[in-house]
């Protein structure tokens, strides 16, 4: 049962879905293929895993930060380029 729980959790489904699938496995009501089909159906029906939402928010924040850093660097490079052009035009 432990290995099945780990496999289910790797799909990032809610605890409720994990528990329902665990009960079905324990009762030997479904085959492996049926388990996979049930997992997909339950995952589609149930709310997303809150941990996944937290991870998405954190990744979006990091991505926004990296984007901002690149924009700042691009602005600095453009200013340096303009300054270099200005200096060249004087000489």
Tab-separated table of N, CA and C in Angstrom:
chain	number	residue	atom	x	y	z
A	1	UNK	N	0.812	-1.191	0.000
A	1	UNK	CA	0.000	0.000	0.000
A	1	UNK	C	0.859	1.259	0.000
A	2	UNK	N	1.963	1.240	0.693
A	2	UNK	CA	2.831	2.423	0.771
A	2	UNK	C	3.295	2.858	-0.603
A	3	UNK	N	3.727	1.913	-1.446
A	3	UNK	CA	4.213	2.296	-2.770
A	3	UNK	C	3.081	2.865	-3.618
A	4	UNK	N	1.882	2.328	-3.475
A	4	UNK	CA	0.747	2.863	-4.223
A	4	UNK	C	0.430	4.281	-3.789
A	5	UNK	N	0.526	4.547	-2.502
A	5	UNK	CA	0.274	5.902	-2.007
A	5	UNK	C	1.282	6.876	-2.598
A	6	UNK	N	2.541	6.463	-2.661
A	6	UNK	CA	3.555	7.344	-3.212
A	6	UNK	C	3.293	7.610	-4.681
A	7	UNK	N	2.871	6.595	-5.414
A	7	UNK	CA	2.581	6.789	-6.827
A	7	UNK	C	1.414	7.750	-7.003
A	8	UNK	N	0.388	7.599	-6.190
A	8	UNK	CA	-0.764	8.488	-6.281
A	8	UNK	C	-0.343	9.914	-5.957
A	9	UNK	N	0.469	10.107	-4.926
A	9	UNK	CA	0.871	11.449	-4.531
A	9	UNK	C	1.746	12.106	-5.588
A	10	UNK	N	2.438	11.328	-6.396
A	10	UNK	CA	3.261	11.931	-7.430
A	10	UNK	C	2.404	12.598	-8.506
A	11	UNK	N	1.114	12.272	-8.548
A	11	UNK	CA	0.204	12.925	-9.479
A	11	UNK	C	-0.314	14.246	-8.929
A	12	UNK	N	0.015	14.566	-7.681
A	12	UNK	CA	-0.386	15.823	-7.049
A	12	UNK	C	-1.900	15.959	-6.972
A	13	UNK	N	-2.556	14.952	-6.415
A	13	UNK	CA	-3.991	15.035	-6.196
A	13	UNK	C	-4.237	15.330	-4.734
A	14	UNK	N	-5.454	15.728	-4.416
A	14	UNK	CA	-5.779	16.077	-3.041
A	14	UNK	C	-5.740	14.844	-2.148
A	15	UNK	N	-5.675	15.095	-0.854
A	15	UNK	CA	-5.650	14.001	0.125
A	15	UNK	C	-6.927	13.175	0.025
A	16	UNK	N	-8.047	13.829	-0.250
A	16	UNK	CA	-9.327	13.132	-0.375
A	16	UNK	C	-9.287	12.117	-1.511
A	17	UNK	N	-8.741	12.509	-2.638
A	17	UNK	CA	-8.620	11.596	-3.783
A	17	UNK	C	-7.681	10.447	-3.436
A	18	UNK	N	-6.567	10.773	-2.792
A	18	UNK	CA	-5.608	9.743	-2.390
A	18	UNK	C	-6.266	8.712	-1.472
A	19	UNK	N	-7.035	9.194	-0.504
A	19	UNK	CA	-7.690	8.282	0.441
A	19	UNK	C	-8.728	7.414	-0.252
A	20	UNK	N	-9.519	8.004	-1.150
A	20	UNK	CA	-10.530	7.232	-1.856
A	20	UNK	C	-9.890	6.151	-2.713
A	21	UNK	N	-8.828	6.480	-3.410
A	21	UNK	CA	-8.138	5.474	-4.220
A	21	UNK	C	-7.507	4.408	-3.333
A	22	UNK	N	-6.963	4.817	-2.188
A	22	UNK	CA	-6.385	3.854	-1.252
A	22	UNK	C	-7.408	2.853	-0.769
A	23	UNK	N	-8.605	3.343	-0.449
A	23	UNK	CA	-9.679	2.426	-0.004
A	23	UNK	C	-10.033	1.436	-1.111
A	24	UNK	N	-10.093	1.914	-2.338
A	24	UNK	CA	-10.435	1.032	-3.457
A	24	UNK	C	-9.366	-0.038	-3.643
A	25	UNK	N	-8.101	0.360	-3.496
A	25	UNK	CA	-7.008	-0.609	-3.645
A	25	UNK	C	-7.085	-1.648	-2.542
A	26	UNK	N	-7.291	-1.189	-1.307
A	26	UNK	CA	-7.360	-2.117	-0.177
A	26	UNK	C	-8.497	-3.117	-0.352
A	27	UNK	N	-9.589	-2.663	-0.883
A	27	UNK	CA	-10.744	-3.545	-1.067
A	27	UNK	C	-10.629	-4.367	-2.342
A	28	UNK	N	-9.551	-4.142	-3.089
A	28	UNK	CA	-9.294	-4.872	-4.340
A	28	UNK	C	-10.466	-4.780	-5.299
A	29	UNK	N	-11.023	-3.595	-5.396
A	29	UNK	CA	-12.185	-3.410	-6.251
A	29	UNK	C	-11.812	-3.051	-7.685
A	30	UNK	N	-10.573	-2.654	-7.896
A	30	UNK	CA	-10.216	-2.194	-9.238
A	30	UNK	C	-8.865	-2.744	-9.667
A	31	UNK	N	-8.693	-2.852	-10.978
A	31	UNK	CA	-7.412	-3.271	-11.541
A	31	UNK	C	-6.516	-2.044	-11.669
A	32	UNK	N	-5.300	-2.247	-12.089
A	32	UNK	CA	-4.358	-1.142	-12.250
A	32	UNK	C	-4.854	-0.142	-13.293
A	33	UNK	N	-5.344	-0.643	-14.415
A	33	UNK	CA	-5.865	0.257	-15.450
A	33	UNK	C	-7.075	1.037	-14.951
A	34	UNK	N	-7.945	0.350	-14.216
A	34	UNK	CA	-9.112	1.032	-13.670
A	34	UNK	C	-8.681	2.074	-12.635
A	35	UNK	N	-7.640	1.749	-11.870
A	35	UNK	CA	-7.135	2.689	-10.886
A	35	UNK	C	-6.645	3.963	-11.573
A	36	UNK	N	-5.918	3.811	-12.655
A	36	UNK	CA	-5.410	4.965	-13.378
A	36	UNK	C	-6.556	5.800	-13.940
A	37	UNK	N	-7.556	5.131	-14.521
A	37	UNK	CA	-8.716	5.855	-15.049
A	37	UNK	C	-9.459	6.582	-13.936
A	38	UNK	N	-9.621	5.917	-12.802
A	38	UNK	CA	-10.302	6.528	-11.656
A	38	UNK	C	-9.507	7.718	-11.135
A	39	UNK	N	-8.204	7.585	-11.112
A	39	UNK	CA	-7.341	8.677	-10.658
A	39	UNK	C	-7.548	9.914	-11.533
A	40	UNK	N	-7.568	9.720	-12.825
A	40	UNK	CA	-7.758	10.846	-13.742
A	40	UNK	C	-9.125	11.482	-13.540
A	41	UNK	N	-10.150	10.653	-13.422
A	41	UNK	CA	-11.498	11.186	-13.236
A	41	UNK	C	-11.624	11.937	-11.917
A	42	UNK	N	-11.115	11.351	-10.838
A	42	UNK	CA	-11.207	12.003	-9.526
A	42	UNK	C	-10.398	13.284	-9.489
A	43	UNK	N	-9.237	13.265	-10.106
A	43	UNK	CA	-8.399	14.468	-10.122
A	43	UNK	C	-9.095	15.595	-10.880
A	44	UNK	N	-9.812	15.250	-11.927
A	44	UNK	CA	-10.532	16.268	-12.690
A	44	UNK	C	-11.729	16.816	-11.912
A	45	UNK	N	-12.347	15.974	-11.108
A	45	UNK	CA	-13.547	16.371	-10.372
A	45	UNK	C	-13.234	17.150	-9.100
A	46	UNK	N	-12.150	16.829	-8.460
A	46	UNK	CA	-11.836	17.409	-7.157
A	46	UNK	C	-11.046	18.694	-7.307
A	47	UNK	N	-11.014	19.449	-6.230
A	47	UNK	CA	-10.252	20.691	-6.227
A	47	UNK	C	-8.765	20.373	-6.302
A	48	UNK	N	-7.978	21.288	-6.847
A	48	UNK	CA	-6.541	21.031	-6.972
A	48	UNK	C	-5.864	20.962	-5.601
A	49	UNK	N	-4.737	20.320	-5.577
A	49	UNK	CA	-3.955	20.180	-4.350
A	49	UNK	C	-3.490	21.563	-3.901
A	50	UNK	N	-3.775	21.949	-2.655
A	50	UNK	CA	-3.348	23.270	-2.174
A	50	UNK	C	-1.830	23.459	-2.242
A	51	UNK	N	-1.089	22.399	-2.033
A	51	UNK	CA	0.369	22.489	-2.115
A	51	UNK	C	0.792	22.882	-3.525
A	52	UNK	N	0.110	22.340	-4.505
A	52	UNK	CA	0.419	22.678	-5.893
A	52	UNK	C	0.136	24.157	-6.154
A	53	UNK	N	-0.950	24.664	-5.584
A	53	UNK	CA	-1.255	26.088	-5.737
A	53	UNK	C	-0.176	26.947	-5.097
A	54	UNK	N	0.307	26.541	-3.929
A	54	UNK	CA	1.374	27.281	-3.258
A	54	UNK	C	2.654	27.263	-4.092
A	55	UNK	N	2.995	26.099	-4.627
A	55	UNK	CA	4.195	25.987	-5.450
A	55	UNK	C	4.069	26.840	-6.709
A	56	UNK	N	2.897	26.836	-7.321
A	56	UNK	CA	2.682	27.667	-8.514
A	56	UNK	C	2.858	29.139	-8.182
A	57	UNK	N	2.301	29.564	-7.061
A	57	UNK	CA	2.422	30.971	-6.662
A	57	UNK	C	3.879	31.335	-6.419
A	58	UNK	N	4.618	30.446	-5.753
A	58	UNK	CA	6.032	30.709	-5.485
A	58	UNK	C	6.825	30.777	-6.787
A	59	UNK	N	6.557	29.867	-7.697
A	59	UNK	CA	7.262	29.867	-8.979
A	59	UNK	C	6.925	31.113	-9.798
A	60	UNK	N	5.677	31.522	-9.765
A	60	UNK	CA	5.294	32.736	-10.486
A	60	UNK	C	5.998	33.959	-9.902
A	61	UNK	N	6.128	34.004	-8.571
A	61	UNK	CA	6.820	35.120	-7.932
A	61	UNK	C	8.287	35.142	-8.333
A	62	UNK	N	8.918	33.981	-8.348
A	62	UNK	CA	10.324	33.898	-8.742
A	62	UNK	C	10.481	34.295	-10.211
A	63	UNK	N	9.594	33.811	-11.049
A	63	UNK	CA	9.648	34.160	-12.466
A	63	UNK	C	9.486	35.664	-12.663
A	64	UNK	N	8.572	36.267	-11.926
A	64	UNK	CA	8.376	37.715	-12.023
A	64	UNK	C	9.630	38.459	-11.576
A	65	UNK	N	10.268	37.963	-10.503
A	65	UNK	CA	11.490	38.585	-10.009
A	65	UNK	C	12.609	38.495	-11.048
A	66	UNK	N	12.772	37.327	-11.649
A	66	UNK	CA	13.802	37.143	-12.675
A	66	UNK	C	13.518	38.042	-13.878
A	67	UNK	N	12.251	38.130	-14.260
A	67	UNK	CA	11.879	38.999	-15.374
A	67	UNK	C	12.232	40.448	-15.069
A	68	UNK	N	11.945	40.876	-13.859
A	68	UNK	CA	12.274	42.243	-13.446
A	68	UNK	C	13.777	42.478	-13.486
A	69	UNK	N	14.550	41.511	-13.014
A	69	UNK	CA	16.009	41.642	-13.046
A	69	UNK	C	16.525	41.763	-14.480
A	70	UNK	N	15.981	40.952	-15.383
A	70	UNK	CA	16.397	41.037	-16.784
A	70	UNK	C	16.026	42.389	-17.387
A	71	UNK	N	14.843	42.884	-17.038
A	71	UNK	CA	14.431	44.192	-17.555
A	71	UNK	C	15.341	45.302	-17.040
A	72	UNK	N	15.698	45.226	-15.752
A	72	UNK	CA	16.614	46.217	-15.192
A	72	UNK	C	17.968	46.157	-15.890
A	73	UNK	N	18.447	44.948	-16.122
A	73	UNK	CA	19.743	44.799	-16.806
A	73	UNK	C	19.668	45.340	-18.231
A	74	UNK	N	18.587	45.046	-18.912
A	74	UNK	CA	18.425	45.551	-20.279
A	74	UNK	C	18.396	47.077	-20.284
A	75	UNK	N	17.759	47.660	-19.294
A	75	UNK	CA	17.716	49.124	-19.201
A	75	UNK	C	19.110	49.689	-18.964
A	76	UNK	N	19.861	49.075	-18.047
A	76	UNK	CA	21.237	49.526	-17.783
A	76	UNK	C	22.112	49.394	-19.025
A	77	UNK	N	21.997	48.281	-19.726
A	77	UNK	CA	22.794	48.074	-20.941
A	77	UNK	C	22.439	49.109	-22.003
A	78	UNK	N	21.163	49.407	-22.124
A	78	UNK	CA	20.749	50.414	-23.095
A	78	UNK	C	21.301	51.784	-22.723
A	79	UNK	N	21.287	52.103	-21.437
A	79	UNK	CA	21.857	53.380	-21.001
A	79	UNK	C	23.356	53.433	-21.284
A	80	UNK	N	24.065	52.337	-21.032
A	80	UNK	CA	25.498	52.277	-21.319
A	80	UNK	C	25.762	52.402	-22.819
A	81	UNK	N	24.934	51.762	-23.615
A	81	UNK	CA	25.085	51.851	-25.070
A	81	UNK	C	24.894	53.288	-25.538
A	82	UNK	N	23.871	53.927	-25.016
A	82	UNK	CA	23.619	55.325	-25.391
A	82	UNK	C	24.764	56.233	-24.955
A	83	UNK	N	25.263	55.992	-23.749
A	83	UNK	CA	26.395	56.787	-23.255
A	83	UNK	C	27.633	56.563	-24.127
A	84	UNK	N	27.862	55.323	-24.498
A	84	UNK	CA	28.989	54.995	-25.367
A	84	UNK	C	28.832	55.677	-26.719
A	85	UNK	N	27.660	55.675	-27.289
A	85	UNK	CA	27.409	56.356	-28.561
A	85	UNK	C	27.644	57.851	-28.428
A	86	UNK	N	27.198	58.420	-27.324
A	86	UNK	CA	27.387	59.859	-27.092
A	86	UNK	C	28.861	60.205	-27.015
A	87	UNK	N	29.636	59.350	-26.303
A	87	UNK	CA	31.079	59.595	-26.163
A	87	UNK	C	31.761	59.460	-27.528
A	88	UNK	N	31.389	58.450	-28.298
A	88	UNK	CA	31.982	58.240	-29.621
A	88	UNK	C	31.701	59.416	-30.546
A	89	UNK	N	30.506	59.953	-30.448
A	89	UNK	CA	30.147	61.049	-31.351
A	89	UNK	C	30.904	62.328	-31.034
A	90	UNK	N	31.378	62.469	-29.808
A	90	UNK	CA	32.164	63.658	-29.433
A	90	UNK	C	33.586	63.561	-29.968
A	91	UNK	N	34.068	62.363	-30.153
A	91	UNK	CA	35.478	62.200	-30.579
A	91	UNK	C	35.588	62.026	-32.024
